């Protein structure tokens, strides 16, 4: 391990009582119902054991007992702050299994919606990260912008959070006429707020001191733990499924993969993971602008929807770049209208497993910051 | 200008006038606390582009009263394994410490509840009550979060009293007195006679102005730390320690902690006002100065400082314990020492 | 030493920047509103509380089947040819099934909108009403059937009488093919 310990002391040589502190499941900064069993020496964290399962809803078992289209509302509820991105890999997996080619317009709308939801998700991540560090005001500025994005979703799909908008082979309904203008206005607003947040929070010296050099995750450890998403890219690994393994129509857009460079501290610290999210918002804005420009106005979004979703026998693993990392669905079909097995590879769950590794030796206040920088959603961890 | 206690003049020096002198600040404190709570709610809301409370009364101005009524009605819970005596005592110790500070604050040339010649020293002495109250409450709650918060606050307040005391010492050197009325008197005249701008003197004093400005800044920061306000609210630290030392408190006892926090805010604000902003002096010399104007100028200056504290709270993230110590011992203390030496030299030379 | 002064300056400087930003927001236009008095417009296709139009519902039960959480409960009674009411549906066609029970449990409903898409007669729709909270779970179960309990009893009796007659008729003429069965669809 190369993580910097807060105090360079061999703890085994000092006789002191450790304190076991139970953080959660009702704690303001566990981002849901996560329970952490923390062992403290004074205020220095010597061990962390995450206990999960408080939000377990048997997603995978339920999916075996409902038909393929009925799984989509359940998929929404996994990572409930980025539902569009959750639907995408599931829907595309089933489409690939059935060999459906969706129309171009559907692909463009899917990309725009996913990227908008990526922005919304990253805004929540940055907002709650600031909240964990004690800054309350940026939280509400970001939530205000997220609200504008949710209005677009509501106008398009009818729901603010759990959409059931992507269907196997198409979309639930076409977007409304002023969709393009609305999206471009949102992009403008998001960029404006991003600049403000950068000045108010990200480059604030107190915030830098709180987050830089805290929770350093070296690249090799990140790869060993199979981390993905901003957690992996924060450690300087340039890996993004949208670029490395382009699905949907991501190969048609020009964008970059931001990685952590250790601008104010060490590569892979909490600040880097956060700044990757900031930069990804900017890249998502670029993708959205290109997609809106290229998107065809005409076209039926429902023409490829099959009458009966009954994939042939077989199995498939399909993965997409979720805002939190690589979300994959492994689906086994036995030729019936209900899946034989649906397994979700949830990025939050995998990323959470690295928490004990990177939080040992830091202060208790740092543990909260590190947890915030990993950006988990307990709905996805427990499923 | 002559300083006296107007109650003594009206009723004569008696027990009655002493009791009334003690009661007046209490009434002031309650009214101020209500205004400050409303200010906190409204300013935080406006900074965050919210409307804030709007339902209770026009524009929600009765909200603080509603909150106090709510807190009074709430069930008073004492944890099973808590030390009952200390648990019940802690909020009162803290409030007593905060309220005792009001005894020496000169609101006007015609009114300081107790005119003693060691005012500054006294304020710092009773200010230390807050630490005792917090540690008492945190330890007696029998909660690990409370204990952590109490330990943090003890180390924080003790280390921040040192730069704070150095700043106040400088003021004493400049004014040649520890008496708060005397310090106010020493700054009489227009605003460039305030100690913020080096105190009265010829124009050659201009080279000390950076040092006095720096000193007032240092005192502002230490006062934030001593009142547990953001960015130094680590004893409470709601995202880490849930509520810190008052996690287990509810109802009226919690309200006492709350009141004490706001009272402490006013005390540090008034010390800053007296020491650097001329106390009850009008900024325009003789214009608008007098016994009643004194109350106006004093409260408005102090409330401006309170506004600054609220403004800072809703802008900044929280610092970490070790950074707090770094700031206190390695930044504020050396800077305060330098300023102290420079201003002492200035005092000797002129 | 230079680093030390630099970082002290950075503390001071960035705090001032933050204060400037929050100060400008102090006077900016507020985004929140006084909710029950004024509200933001909800798009017409918002997926909130479901509403059934009983005269349009033909009792095909597709909604109940497609619901991922089984929150829709439908029971039907066949309309017998001897029915004195001669019921017609909202669109003027002959009604084939009485919808005696149509309950939706909004405590379970997940607002996915699948029921509205499968409905052949567009009898079930999402409304924009989202303020229907209740103190009890029973308060969230909505009974949409337009029939009173007496009517249901009457129709059940009619059906039983008719089916008994049919059975008897069937038993009477075993050899002949039974009269045209009116199926569900």
XYZ file of C-alpha atoms in Angstrom, chain A residues 52-232:
181
model
C -24.839 -3.563 3.377
C -28.262 -4.998 2.675
C -30.600 -2.521 4.325
C -32.141 -1.674 0.967
C -32.173 -5.154 -0.527
C -35.228 -5.558 -2.755
C -34.566 -8.874 -4.506
C -34.216 -7.275 -7.920
C -32.581 -10.311 -9.459
C -35.133 -12.776 -8.118
C -38.071 -10.578 -9.096
C -36.648 -10.292 -12.592
C -36.975 -14.069 -12.989
C -40.691 -13.845 -12.348
C -41.759 -10.975 -14.575
C -41.664 -10.600 -18.320
C -38.847 -8.801 -20.097
C -40.593 -5.404 -20.445
C -41.762 -5.574 -16.840
C -38.156 -5.716 -15.632
C -37.524 -2.157 -16.839
C -39.403 -0.416 -13.967
C -37.346 -2.494 -11.541
C -34.128 -1.601 -13.301
C -35.052 2.055 -12.822
C -35.041 1.588 -9.100
C -31.495 0.300 -8.837
C -29.572 3.529 -9.184
C -32.473 5.864 -8.705
C -30.559 9.048 -9.482
C -29.564 7.906 -12.977
C -32.427 5.734 -14.121
C -32.026 6.457 -17.827
C -28.512 5.096 -17.706
C -29.739 1.990 -15.915
C -32.354 1.272 -18.535
C -29.898 1.598 -21.399
C -27.730 -1.498 -20.808
C -30.712 -3.699 -19.952
C -32.691 -2.618 -22.978
C -29.691 -2.931 -25.268
C -28.857 -6.352 -23.887
C -32.320 -7.680 -24.682
C -32.245 -6.016 -28.105
C -28.927 -7.639 -28.871
C -30.275 -10.989 -27.729
C -33.265 -10.615 -30.049
C -31.276 -9.054 -32.860
C -33.305 -5.853 -33.037
C -31.878 -2.840 -34.799
C -33.415 0.345 -33.447
C -33.947 3.439 -35.620
C -31.410 6.243 -35.604
C -33.702 8.721 -33.919
C -34.175 6.377 -30.970
C -30.412 6.042 -30.599
C -29.951 9.808 -30.553
C -32.708 10.391 -28.022
C -31.261 7.620 -25.860
C -27.819 9.200 -25.961
C -29.154 12.673 -25.141
C -31.231 11.348 -22.260
C -28.376 9.260 -20.879
C -25.964 12.152 -21.016
C -28.479 14.499 -19.392
C -28.958 11.952 -16.659
C -25.197 11.614 -16.322
C -25.043 15.355 -15.713
C -27.839 15.121 -13.152
C -26.096 12.257 -11.396
C -22.715 13.991 -11.287
C -24.364 17.138 -9.993
C -25.795 15.165 -7.096
C -22.430 13.522 -6.513
C -20.594 16.838 -6.371
C -23.335 18.429 -4.295
C -23.369 15.726 -1.666
C -19.597 15.602 -1.691
C -19.569 19.295 -0.827
C -22.181 18.642 1.826
C -19.975 15.965 3.371
C -17.197 18.524 3.544
C -19.607 20.935 5.231
C -20.522 23.293 2.392
C -24.258 23.591 2.173
C -24.812 26.316 -0.383
C -23.286 24.660 -3.519
C -25.541 21.709 -2.767
C -28.633 23.776 -3.422
C -27.207 25.523 -6.491
C -26.579 22.135 -8.067
C -29.951 20.790 -7.065
C -31.596 23.785 -8.684
C -29.970 22.881 -12.010
C -30.763 19.233 -11.626
C -34.376 20.237 -11.236
C -34.308 21.852 -14.671
C -32.976 18.611 -16.156
C -35.705 16.658 -14.400
C -38.292 18.948 -15.971
C -37.099 17.843 -19.386
C -37.400 14.210 -18.337
C -40.854 14.865 -16.966
C -41.986 16.538 -20.148
C -40.588 13.718 -22.274
C -41.433 10.639 -20.264
C -43.993 11.792 -17.715
C -41.871 10.905 -14.707
C -39.225 12.840 -12.861
C -37.077 10.074 -11.503
C -38.196 6.568 -12.491
C -38.977 6.834 -16.138
C -39.643 3.496 -17.851
C -38.819 5.501 -20.962
C -36.458 3.222 -22.883
C -38.347 0.236 -24.179
C -37.030 -2.850 -25.820
C -36.800 -1.758 -29.446
C -37.664 1.879 -28.978
C -39.003 4.469 -26.617
C -42.216 4.802 -24.651
C -43.116 7.880 -26.642
C -41.557 10.470 -28.872
C -40.025 13.614 -27.400
C -42.049 16.801 -27.378
C -41.601 19.446 -30.113
C -39.455 21.969 -28.220
C -37.149 19.278 -26.868
C -34.043 20.431 -28.714
C -34.247 24.057 -27.589
C -34.888 22.995 -24.004
C -31.865 20.706 -24.010
C -29.584 23.374 -25.433
C -30.799 25.868 -22.811
C -30.080 23.350 -20.077
C -26.575 22.798 -21.397
C -25.962 26.531 -21.212
C -27.271 26.702 -17.668
C -25.238 23.675 -16.579
C -22.029 25.216 -17.907
C -22.735 28.482 -16.089
C -23.339 26.735 -12.792
C -20.282 24.561 -13.301
C -18.056 27.616 -13.514
C -19.650 29.056 -10.423
C -19.255 25.846 -8.445
C -15.627 25.649 -9.490
C -14.981 29.050 -7.993
C -17.209 28.662 -4.969
C -16.340 25.126 -3.948
C -13.851 23.154 -5.998
C -10.968 25.608 -5.884
C -11.749 26.859 -2.411
C -8.624 26.390 -0.319
C -10.511 24.893 2.601
C -12.155 22.375 0.268
C -8.830 21.540 -1.363
C -7.250 21.010 2.024
C -10.111 18.771 3.050
C -10.061 16.567 -0.023
C -6.618 16.645 -1.653
C -4.235 13.891 -0.528
C -7.146 12.179 1.198
C -8.187 8.654 0.313
C -5.518 8.072 -2.290
C -6.420 5.186 -4.565
C -3.428 4.089 -6.678
C -4.180 2.914 -10.190
C -3.101 -0.686 -9.599
C -5.301 -1.014 -6.520
C -8.208 0.484 -8.421
C -7.762 -2.053 -11.210
C -7.350 -4.930 -8.765
C -10.611 -4.016 -7.075
C -12.320 -3.742 -10.499
C -13.303 -0.152 -9.838
C -14.831 1.685 -12.727
C -16.210 5.054 -13.640
C -14.886 8.242 -12.053
C -13.312 6.236 -9.212
C -11.068 4.455 -11.713
